[in-house]
Amino acid sequence: MPYHDMRAYLNRLKELGEYKDVDVPLRCDREGSELQALMRHLHNIDGPAVKLNKLEGYNTPDVPVVFNPYGTRHRTALSIEVDDPLEAKLKLARILGDRNSWHKPRMVDAGDAPCKDVIITEDQVSLGEQVPHVWFGKEGPAYITSGVAITKDPENGERNVGWYRHTQLHNAWHPAGGSYSAKRQQRDLAVFGYWNPPMNHIGLHIAKAWGNGQPLEVAIAICCDPAVHVAAATGLPYGLDEYDFAGGLRGTPVELTKCESVDLEVPATSEWVLEGVMLPGEEEAIGWHSNPVGYYDKVQTFPIMQVNCITHRKNPLWHSTMEMVPPFDHNYIAILPVEGEVLSDLQHKIPEVKDVVVTPNMMYVVQLSVDGASKPHPEFGKYILHAVWGAAGRWGRTAKMVVVVGPDVDPYDLGQIEWAIMSRVQPKSDVIINASGQAFVLDPSAPKSAQGVPTQSEQMGIDATIKIPERFDDYPEVSNADPADVAALAEKLRDVLG
Ligand SMILES: Cc1cc2nc3c(=O)[nH]c(=O)nc-3n(C[C@H](O)[C@H](O)[C@H](O)COP(=O)(O)O)c2cc1C
């Protein structure tokens, strides 16, 4: 059964012992937030999802904060109802590649949409009082990191649903010092929409609307059924609707309801919906922001959304997640679609691709089902490297480090990848240095373009396959114990070794 909403997903985690309520008071105010330390601790111990019931320094004390719900590859797989992470990736890749398996969303009336339980109209909107503010680390503003933004192409009405961050300006530090104007604090959010270079689809919608001097309507749906979030984090070709894809992941349509103040549709079971407009040319500098590469962005300029209506469920939940040195909570739910996108693209062209693993630090590892003499042709590993950089979508082309391994190397195990590099690679012959690849926009080591963000980056591809026939006729046999024998021996000695 697909999850009806975020609550159903959390119930599933509870059944599996992957969720705990925390009633210990914890601080979340800007000056003394304990939540970065909590995120690190939870990841150090491979910890569960938690619900923080007693936050201090919190503007909405009646709203509990869900924390770390996607913090492992296992929980991320569960978000699309699969137990095994590899199966989840294969499911995502299969549904992505088969549009016949997608389902168009179904509309429901406002009366059947829990997200309309409470409606706050324009004259009453005051973000600092009504929307949770949770601070983290040395960040200047509080960020909304669990919202999917819905917009329509201003020229043809095609819908986009994308998972992007939003900055709350209430009580925030301005990166140039001081604070924001009273209007900004009460009504405005900054939206992480990039359009130069074109990197996300909301950015293209903003550029089209503003190019014609028009406002762009936007709705942000927060804490939805996780399948909607996974779909919104997946880079579909421009013009395709993430709600349709989410229906494919769920095996049944997503239920939508009409917004109050804009011509947009939102998931009916979202915990919160913020509706508004982005007025042409309205931008703002924001910072500090802790990013997923593990550094603070001191200042970035983003377009502004003016919030004109807020709706939410009775007793709403809030999901707060944060970015820092990986791994962190939503690292894995961001990586699953990237792996699925690249895997889907490569497998359509190259059946010998068995798996694509993206590490929390965004190193791409491609595992093949063949190696050595079984490769279809010499230098097959290098062909794979180029195929990753040429893969469809937003991510493959930004892969700074790619490693190709054979079927006997576990692509999830950095130790085995290192072993393959050390024993199967000659640095000059088996490594490609691409001097003019596309940058991962958050990489602080890449030179910045005139727009202030990196656009070009050097890239490295390592072909760690066995070089038969390229260099050898024969390769030494691997000396290692069979995993089944290891398990049997461990059982035999359990009383002695534990
Ligand atoms: C929690 C989370 C936050 C994200 N934040 C952003 C963001 O602020 N800006 C962005 O461009 N992509 C962000 N991403 C990645 C996008 O969701 C992803 O690339 C998606 O495919 C973008 O949708 P689009 O192709 O329709 O623009 C985020 C992903 C996750 C999981």
Coordinates of C-alpha atoms and ligand atoms in Angstrom, one line a residue:
M1 CA 0.0 0.0 0.0
P2 CA 1.4 3.4 -0.9
Y3 CA 1.8 5.9 1.9
H4 CA -1.2 8.3 2.2
D5 CA 1.0 11.0 3.7
M6 CA 4.2 11.6 5.7
R7 CA 2.4 10.4 8.8
A8 CA 1.9 6.9 7.3
Y9 CA 5.6 6.7 6.4
L10 CA 6.5 7.6 10.0
N11 CA 4.1 4.9 11.3
R12 CA 5.9 2.4 9.1
L13 CA 9.3 3.5 10.5
K14 CA 7.8 3.1 14.0
E15 CA 6.7 -0.5 13.2
L16 CA 10.2 -1.3 12.1
G17 CA 11.8 0.2 15.2
E18 CA 13.4 3.0 13.1
Y19 CA 11.6 5.9 14.8
K20 CA 11.7 7.4 18.3
D21 CA 10.0 10.3 20.2
V22 CA 12.4 12.6 22.0
D23 CA 11.0 14.5 24.9
V24 CA 14.4 15.8 26.2
P25 CA 14.4 19.6 25.8
L26 CA 16.8 20.7 22.9
R27 CA 17.6 24.2 21.7
C28 CA 16.9 25.2 18.1
D29 CA 17.4 29.0 18.4
R30 CA 20.0 30.7 16.2
E31 CA 22.4 31.5 19.1
G32 CA 22.5 28.1 20.7
S33 CA 21.0 25.4 18.4
E34 CA 21.9 21.9 19.3
L35 CA 20.6 20.4 16.1
Q36 CA 23.8 20.2 14.1
A37 CA 25.4 18.2 16.9
L38 CA 22.3 16.0 17.0
M39 CA 22.5 15.4 13.2
R40 CA 26.2 14.4 13.5
H41 CA 25.5 12.1 16.5
L42 CA 22.6 10.4 14.8
H43 CA 24.8 9.7 11.8
N44 CA 27.7 8.5 13.9
I45 CA 25.5 5.9 15.5
D46 CA 23.4 5.1 12.4
G47 CA 20.5 6.3 14.5
P48 CA 16.7 6.4 13.9
A49 CA 14.3 9.0 12.7
V50 CA 13.2 11.1 15.7
K51 CA 10.4 13.5 16.6
L52 CA 11.6 16.4 18.7
N53 CA 8.7 17.2 21.0
K54 CA 10.3 19.7 23.3
L55 CA 12.3 22.3 21.3
E56 CA 13.4 25.4 23.1
G57 CA 13.8 28.8 21.5
Y58 CA 11.2 27.7 19.0
N59 CA 8.5 30.1 17.6
T60 CA 5.8 27.4 17.1
P61 CA 6.1 25.1 20.2
D62 CA 2.9 23.2 19.4
V63 CA 4.5 21.9 16.1
P64 CA 6.7 18.8 16.6
V65 CA 9.8 18.6 14.4
V66 CA 10.5 15.3 12.6
F67 CA 14.3 14.9 12.2
N68 CA 16.4 12.4 10.3
P69 CA 13.5 10.4 8.6
Y70 CA 15.6 9.6 5.5
G71 CA 19.0 9.3 7.2
T72 CA 20.0 5.9 5.9
R73 CA 19.9 4.2 2.5
H74 CA 17.4 1.7 4.0
R75 CA 15.0 4.4 5.2
T76 CA 15.3 6.1 1.9
A77 CA 14.4 2.9 0.1
L78 CA 11.4 2.5 2.4
S79 CA 10.2 6.0 1.3
I80 CA 9.2 4.3 -2.0
E81 CA 8.1 1.1 -0.3
V82 CA 11.1 -1.0 -1.0
D83 CA 13.2 -2.7 1.7
D84 CA 16.4 -3.1 -0.2
P85 CA 18.4 0.0 -1.3
L86 CA 19.5 -1.6 -4.6
E87 CA 15.9 -2.6 -5.4
A88 CA 14.8 0.9 -4.7
K89 CA 17.2 2.3 -7.2
L90 CA 16.2 -0.3 -9.8
K91 CA 12.5 0.6 -9.1
L92 CA 13.2 4.3 -9.6
A93 CA 15.2 3.7 -12.8
R94 CA 12.6 1.3 -14.2
I95 CA 9.7 3.6 -13.6
L96 CA 11.7 6.6 -14.8
G97 CA 12.4 4.8 -18.1
D98 CA 8.8 3.5 -18.6
R99 CA 6.3 6.4 -18.9
N100 CA 3.4 3.9 -19.4
S101 CA 3.8 3.1 -15.7
W102 CA 3.2 6.7 -14.6
H103 CA -0.3 7.8 -13.3
K104 CA -1.9 11.2 -13.8
P105 CA -2.9 12.8 -10.5
R106 CA -6.5 12.8 -9.2
M107 CA -8.2 16.0 -8.1
V108 CA -10.0 16.1 -4.8
D109 CA -12.2 18.8 -3.3
A110 CA -10.9 21.2 -0.6
G111 CA -13.3 19.4 1.9
D112 CA -11.3 16.1 1.3
A113 CA -7.9 17.8 1.5
P114 CA -6.4 17.8 5.0
C115 CA -3.9 20.4 4.0
K116 CA -6.9 22.9 4.1
D117 CA -7.8 22.2 7.7
V118 CA -6.5 25.7 8.6
I119 CA -6.4 28.6 6.1
I120 CA -4.5 31.8 6.8
T121 CA -5.4 34.5 4.3
E122 CA -3.3 37.3 3.0
D123 CA -4.3 39.9 5.6
Q124 CA -3.2 37.5 8.4
V125 CA 0.0 36.1 7.0
S126 CA 3.0 36.6 9.4
L127 CA 5.6 34.0 8.7
G128 CA 7.5 34.5 11.9
E129 CA 4.4 33.6 13.9
Q130 CA 2.9 30.9 11.8
V131 CA 5.7 28.9 10.1
P132 CA 8.3 27.0 12.2
H133 CA 11.8 28.5 12.4
V134 CA 14.5 26.1 13.2
W135 CA 18.2 27.2 13.2
F136 CA 21.2 25.2 12.7
G137 CA 25.0 25.6 13.0
K138 CA 26.2 29.1 12.1
E139 CA 23.4 29.8 9.6
G140 CA 22.1 33.3 9.5
P141 CA 18.5 32.6 8.5
A142 CA 16.2 29.6 9.2
Y143 CA 15.7 27.5 6.1
I144 CA 12.8 25.5 4.8
T145 CA 14.4 22.4 3.3
S146 CA 11.5 20.0 3.2
G147 CA 9.2 21.8 0.6
V148 CA 8.5 21.0 -3.0
A149 CA 7.9 24.0 -5.2
I150 CA 5.1 23.8 -7.8
T151 CA 5.1 26.3 -10.7
K152 CA 3.9 26.3 -14.3
D153 CA 5.7 27.2 -17.5
P154 CA 4.3 30.7 -18.3
E155 CA 4.2 29.9 -22.0
N156 CA 2.6 26.5 -22.2
G157 CA 1.3 25.8 -18.7
E158 CA 3.4 22.6 -18.2
R159 CA 3.8 22.0 -14.5
N160 CA 7.0 21.5 -12.6
V161 CA 7.4 20.1 -9.1
G162 CA 11.0 20.5 -7.7
W163 CA 12.5 20.0 -4.3
Y164 CA 14.4 23.2 -3.5
R165 CA 15.4 25.1 -0.4
H166 CA 13.8 28.3 0.7
T167 CA 15.1 31.0 3.1
Q168 CA 13.0 32.5 5.9
L169 CA 13.9 36.1 6.4
H170 CA 12.1 36.6 9.7
N171 CA 14.6 37.3 12.5
A172 CA 17.5 36.4 10.1
W173 CA 20.9 37.9 9.9
H174 CA 21.5 39.7 6.6
P175 CA 24.9 38.6 5.2
A176 CA 25.9 42.3 4.8
G177 CA 25.0 42.9 8.5
G178 CA 21.8 43.9 10.2
S179 CA 18.4 42.4 9.4
Y180 CA 15.8 42.4 6.7
S181 CA 13.0 45.0 6.3
A182 CA 9.7 44.4 8.2
K183 CA 7.9 43.4 5.0
R184 CA 10.5 40.9 4.0
Q185 CA 10.4 39.4 7.5
Q186 CA 6.6 39.1 7.6
R187 CA 5.8 37.9 4.0
D188 CA 8.9 37.0 2.0
L189 CA 11.0 33.9 1.3
A190 CA 14.0 33.5 -0.9
V191 CA 13.8 30.6 -3.3
F192 CA 16.9 28.6 -4.4
G193 CA 16.0 28.9 -8.1
Y194 CA 19.0 29.0 -10.4
W195 CA 18.6 30.1 -14.0
N196 CA 22.1 31.3 -15.0
P197 CA 23.4 28.8 -15.9
P198 CA 20.1 26.9 -16.3
M199 CA 20.3 24.3 -13.6
N200 CA 16.8 23.8 -12.2
H201 CA 13.4 24.0 -13.8
I202 CA 11.9 26.5 -11.5
G203 CA 14.8 28.7 -12.6
L204 CA 13.6 28.4 -16.2
H205 CA 10.1 29.3 -15.2
I206 CA 11.3 32.3 -13.4
A207 CA 13.5 33.4 -16.3
K208 CA 10.6 33.0 -18.8
A209 CA 8.0 34.9 -16.6
W210 CA 10.4 37.7 -15.6
G211 CA 11.7 37.9 -19.2
N212 CA 8.1 39.0 -20.2
G213 CA 7.8 41.3 -17.1
Q214 CA 5.3 38.9 -15.6
P215 CA 5.0 37.5 -12.0
L216 CA 5.3 33.8 -11.5
E217 CA 2.8 32.0 -9.2
V218 CA 4.3 29.4 -6.9
A219 CA 3.1 27.0 -4.2
I220 CA 5.4 25.2 -1.7
A221 CA 4.0 21.9 -0.3
I222 CA 5.8 20.8 2.8
C223 CA 6.0 17.3 4.3
C224 CA 4.2 15.3 1.6
D225 CA 3.9 11.6 1.0
P226 CA 7.6 10.7 0.5
A227 CA 7.1 9.5 -3.0
V228 CA 6.2 13.1 -4.0
H229 CA 9.5 14.2 -2.5
V230 CA 11.5 11.5 -4.3
A231 CA 9.8 12.5 -7.6
A232 CA 10.4 16.2 -7.0
A233 CA 14.1 15.4 -6.4
T234 CA 14.3 13.5 -9.7
G235 CA 15.5 15.4 -12.8
L236 CA 12.8 14.6 -15.3
P237 CA 13.2 16.0 -18.8
Y238 CA 11.9 19.5 -19.0
G239 CA 8.1 19.6 -19.4
L240 CA 7.3 16.3 -17.8
D241 CA 5.2 16.3 -14.7
E242 CA 6.7 15.0 -11.4
Y243 CA 3.2 14.3 -10.1
D244 CA 2.8 11.7 -12.9
F245 CA 6.1 10.1 -12.0
A246 CA 5.2 10.1 -8.3
G247 CA 2.0 8.3 -9.3
G248 CA 4.2 5.7 -11.0
L249 CA 6.4 5.3 -7.9
R250 CA 3.2 4.9 -5.7
G251 CA 1.5 2.6 -8.2
T252 CA -1.6 4.9 -7.9
P253 CA -2.4 8.6 -8.5
V254 CA -1.3 11.4 -6.2
E255 CA -4.3 13.2 -4.9
L256 CA -4.2 17.0 -5.5
T257 CA -6.3 19.9 -4.5
K258 CA -6.5 23.4 -5.9
C259 CA -4.7 26.2 -4.2
E260 CA -6.6 29.1 -2.6
S261 CA -4.9 32.1 -4.2
V262 CA -3.0 30.8 -7.2
D263 CA -3.8 28.6 -10.2
L264 CA -1.7 25.6 -8.9
E265 CA -2.4 22.2 -7.4
V266 CA -0.8 20.7 -4.3
P267 CA -0.8 17.3 -2.7
A268 CA -4.0 17.1 -0.6
T269 CA -2.2 15.4 2.4
S270 CA 0.7 17.9 2.6
E271 CA 1.3 19.1 6.2
W272 CA 1.7 22.7 5.0
V273 CA 1.2 24.8 1.8
L274 CA 2.6 28.3 1.3
E275 CA 1.2 30.1 -1.7
G276 CA 2.5 33.2 -3.4
V277 CA 4.0 35.1 -6.3
M278 CA 7.5 35.9 -7.4
L279 CA 7.5 39.5 -8.7
P280 CA 9.8 40.4 -11.6
G281 CA 13.3 41.5 -10.5
E282 CA 12.7 41.0 -6.7
E283 CA 15.9 39.4 -5.4
E284 CA 17.6 39.3 -2.1
A285 CA 21.1 38.4 -0.7
I286 CA 21.0 35.6 1.9
G287 CA 23.6 33.8 4.0
W288 CA 25.2 32.1 5.8
H289 CA 23.9 28.9 4.4
S290 CA 25.4 25.5 5.3
N291 CA 25.5 23.5 2.0
P292 CA 25.6 19.7 1.2
V293 CA 29.2 19.8 0.3
G294 CA 30.0 20.7 3.9
Y295 CA 30.8 24.4 3.7
Y296 CA 29.0 27.6 4.5
D297 CA 28.0 29.8 1.5
K298 CA 28.5 33.3 2.9
V299 CA 26.3 35.1 0.5
Q300 CA 24.0 34.1 -2.4
T301 CA 21.4 36.1 -4.3
F302 CA 18.0 34.5 -4.9
P303 CA 14.6 35.5 -6.2
I304 CA 11.9 36.4 -3.7
M305 CA 8.5 34.8 -3.2
Q306 CA 5.8 36.9 -1.5
V307 CA 3.6 34.6 0.5
N308 CA -0.1 35.4 0.1
C309 CA -1.7 32.4 1.8
I310 CA -0.8 29.6 4.2
T311 CA -2.8 26.5 4.7
H312 CA -2.0 23.5 7.0
R313 CA -3.3 20.4 8.6
K314 CA -4.7 20.2 12.2
N315 CA -1.8 19.4 14.5
P316 CA 0.8 19.8 11.7
L317 CA 4.2 18.2 11.6
W318 CA 7.3 19.9 10.5
H319 CA 10.4 18.2 9.0
S320 CA 13.6 20.0 9.6
T321 CA 16.7 18.8 7.8
M322 CA 20.1 20.3 7.3
E323 CA 23.2 20.1 5.2
M324 CA 26.7 19.8 6.5
V325 CA 29.7 17.6 6.0
P326 CA 28.1 14.4 4.6
P327 CA 26.4 12.2 5.5
F328 CA 23.3 13.9 6.9
D329 CA 19.5 13.1 6.8
H330 CA 18.4 14.0 3.2
N331 CA 21.8 13.2 1.7
Y332 CA 20.4 9.8 0.8
I333 CA 17.0 10.8 -0.6
A334 CA 18.8 13.4 -2.8
I335 CA 21.3 10.7 -4.0
L336 CA 18.7 8.0 -4.8
P337 CA 17.2 9.9 -7.7
V338 CA 20.7 10.9 -9.0
E339 CA 21.7 7.2 -9.0
G340 CA 18.4 6.3 -10.6
E341 CA 18.7 8.9 -13.3
V342 CA 22.2 7.9 -14.3
L343 CA 21.5 4.2 -14.0
S344 CA 18.4 4.5 -16.1
D345 CA 20.2 6.4 -18.8
L346 CA 23.3 4.1 -18.9
Q347 CA 21.3 0.8 -18.8
H348 CA 19.2 1.9 -21.8
K349 CA 22.4 2.2 -23.9
I350 CA 24.8 -0.2 -22.2
P351 CA 23.3 -3.4 -20.8
E352 CA 26.7 -4.3 -19.1
V353 CA 26.1 -1.5 -16.5
K354 CA 25.0 -3.3 -13.3
D355 CA 24.8 -0.5 -10.8
V356 CA 25.6 3.2 -10.3
V357 CA 26.5 4.2 -6.7
V358 CA 26.9 7.9 -5.8
T359 CA 28.6 8.3 -2.4
P360 CA 27.4 10.9 0.1
N361 CA 30.3 13.1 -1.2
M362 CA 29.1 12.6 -4.8
M363 CA 31.8 10.3 -6.2
Y364 CA 30.2 8.2 -8.9
V365 CA 31.0 4.5 -9.0
V366 CA 29.8 2.4 -12.0
Q367 CA 29.8 -1.3 -11.5
L368 CA 29.8 -3.5 -14.6
S369 CA 28.5 -7.0 -14.9
V370 CA 31.6 -7.9 -17.0
D371 CA 35.3 -7.4 -16.7
G372 CA 38.6 -8.4 -18.4
A373 CA 38.2 -10.5 -21.5
S374 CA 34.4 -10.5 -21.2
K375 CA 34.2 -6.7 -21.8
P376 CA 32.6 -6.0 -25.2
H377 CA 35.6 -4.2 -26.5
P378 CA 39.0 -2.9 -25.4
E379 CA 38.9 0.4 -23.4
F380 CA 35.3 -0.3 -22.5
G381 CA 35.9 1.3 -19.1
K382 CA 36.8 4.6 -20.7
Y383 CA 33.7 4.4 -22.8
I384 CA 31.7 4.2 -19.6
L385 CA 33.4 7.2 -18.2
H386 CA 32.4 9.3 -21.2
A387 CA 28.9 7.9 -21.0
V388 CA 28.5 9.1 -17.4
W389 CA 29.6 12.6 -18.4
G390 CA 27.2 12.5 -21.4
A391 CA 24.3 11.0 -19.4
A392 CA 20.9 12.7 -19.7
G393 CA 19.8 15.0 -16.9
R394 CA 21.4 17.5 -14.5
W395 CA 23.9 15.3 -12.7
G396 CA 26.1 13.0 -14.8
R397 CA 27.8 15.8 -16.6
T398 CA 28.8 17.3 -13.2
A399 CA 30.5 14.1 -11.9
K400 CA 33.9 15.3 -10.8
M401 CA 35.2 11.9 -9.9
V402 CA 34.0 8.7 -11.7
V403 CA 35.3 5.2 -11.0
V404 CA 34.4 2.1 -13.1
V405 CA 34.8 -1.3 -11.5
G406 CA 34.1 -4.9 -12.4
P407 CA 31.4 -7.2 -10.9
D408 CA 33.7 -8.5 -8.1
V409 CA 34.1 -5.1 -6.5
D410 CA 31.4 -3.9 -4.1
P411 CA 30.6 -0.4 -5.3
Y412 CA 29.3 0.6 -1.8
D413 CA 32.6 -0.3 -0.1
L414 CA 35.2 2.4 -0.4
G415 CA 37.9 -0.1 0.8
Q416 CA 37.2 -2.3 -2.2
I417 CA 37.1 0.6 -4.6
E418 CA 40.5 1.7 -3.3
W419 CA 41.8 -1.9 -3.7
A420 CA 40.6 -2.0 -7.4
I421 CA 42.3 1.4 -8.1
M422 CA 45.5 0.3 -6.4
S423 CA 45.7 -3.1 -8.2
R424 CA 44.1 -2.5 -11.6
V425 CA 45.0 1.1 -12.6
Q426 CA 48.0 2.7 -14.1
P427 CA 47.6 6.4 -13.4
K428 CA 48.7 7.7 -16.9
S429 CA 47.0 5.1 -19.1
D430 CA 43.8 4.4 -17.2
V431 CA 42.8 7.8 -15.9
I432 CA 41.1 10.5 -18.0
I433 CA 41.5 14.1 -16.9
N434 CA 38.8 16.2 -18.5
A435 CA 39.9 19.8 -18.3
S436 CA 36.6 21.4 -19.3
G437 CA 33.8 19.5 -17.6
Q438 CA 30.7 21.0 -16.1
A439 CA 31.1 22.1 -12.5
F440 CA 29.0 20.9 -9.6
V441 CA 27.8 24.4 -8.6
L442 CA 28.6 24.0 -4.9
D443 CA 32.2 22.7 -5.3
P444 CA 34.3 25.4 -3.6
S445 CA 37.5 24.2 -5.4
A446 CA 36.1 25.0 -8.9
P447 CA 36.9 28.5 -10.3
K448 CA 33.9 30.9 -10.1
S449 CA 32.5 32.3 -13.4
A450 CA 31.4 35.9 -14.0
Q451 CA 28.0 35.0 -12.5
G452 CA 29.7 34.2 -9.2
V453 CA 29.1 30.4 -9.3
P454 CA 31.4 27.7 -10.8
T455 CA 30.3 26.6 -14.3
Q456 CA 33.4 24.8 -15.5
S457 CA 35.4 22.1 -13.5
E458 CA 38.2 19.7 -14.1
Q459 CA 37.0 16.1 -13.9
M460 CA 38.7 12.7 -13.3
G461 CA 37.6 9.4 -14.5
I462 CA 39.3 6.2 -13.4
D463 CA 39.0 3.0 -15.3
A464 CA 39.5 0.4 -12.6
T465 CA 38.5 -2.6 -14.8
I466 CA 41.0 -5.4 -15.6
K467 CA 43.0 -4.5 -18.7
I468 CA 42.5 -7.6 -20.7
P469 CA 42.9 -7.4 -23.7
E470 CA 44.3 -3.9 -23.5
R471 CA 47.5 -4.7 -21.7
F472 CA 47.5 -8.4 -20.6
D473 CA 46.4 -11.8 -21.8
D474 CA 46.1 -13.0 -18.2
Y475 CA 45.6 -11.5 -14.7
P476 CA 46.5 -13.0 -11.3
E477 CA 43.7 -14.8 -9.5
V478 CA 42.2 -12.9 -6.6
S479 CA 43.1 -14.4 -3.2
N480 CA 40.2 -13.9 -0.8
A481 CA 37.8 -16.1 1.2
D482 CA 34.4 -16.9 -0.1
P483 CA 31.7 -14.9 1.9
A484 CA 29.7 -18.1 2.4
D485 CA 32.8 -19.8 4.0
V486 CA 33.4 -16.7 6.2
A487 CA 29.8 -16.8 7.4
A488 CA 30.0 -20.6 8.1
L489 CA 33.2 -20.2 10.0
A490 CA 31.8 -17.2 12.0
E491 CA 28.9 -19.5 13.1
K492 CA 31.2 -22.3 14.0
L493 CA 33.3 -20.0 16.3
R494 CA 30.4 -17.9 17.6
D495 CA 30.7 -19.1 21.2
V496 CA 34.5 -18.3 21.2
L497 CA 34.6 -15.1 19.2
G498 CA 31.1 -13.8 19.7
Ligands
LIG1 C1 16.3 18.2 0.4 C2 16.8 18.6 -1.0 C3 17.0 19.9 -1.2 C4 17.4 20.4 -2.5 N1 17.6 21.7 -2.7 C5 17.9 22.1 -4.0 C6 18.0 23.5 -4.2 O1 17.9 24.3 -3.3 N2 18.2 23.9 -5.4 C7 18.3 23.0 -6.5 O2 18.5 23.5 -7.6 N3 18.2 21.7 -6.3 C8 18.0 21.2 -5.0 N4 17.9 19.9 -4.8 C9 18.0 19.0 -6.0 C10 16.8 19.0 -6.8 O3 15.6 18.6 -6.1 C11 16.8 18.0 -8.0 O4 17.9 18.3 -8.8 C12 15.6 18.1 -8.9 O5 15.7 17.2 -10.0 C13 15.3 19.4 -9.4 O6 14.1 19.4 -10.1 P1 13.9 20.1 -11.5 O7 14.8 19.3 -12.4 O8 12.5 20.0 -11.8 O9 14.4 21.5 -11.4 C14 17.5 19.4 -3.6 C15 17.3 18.1 -3.3 C16 16.9 17.7 -2.0 C17 16.6 16.2 -1.8

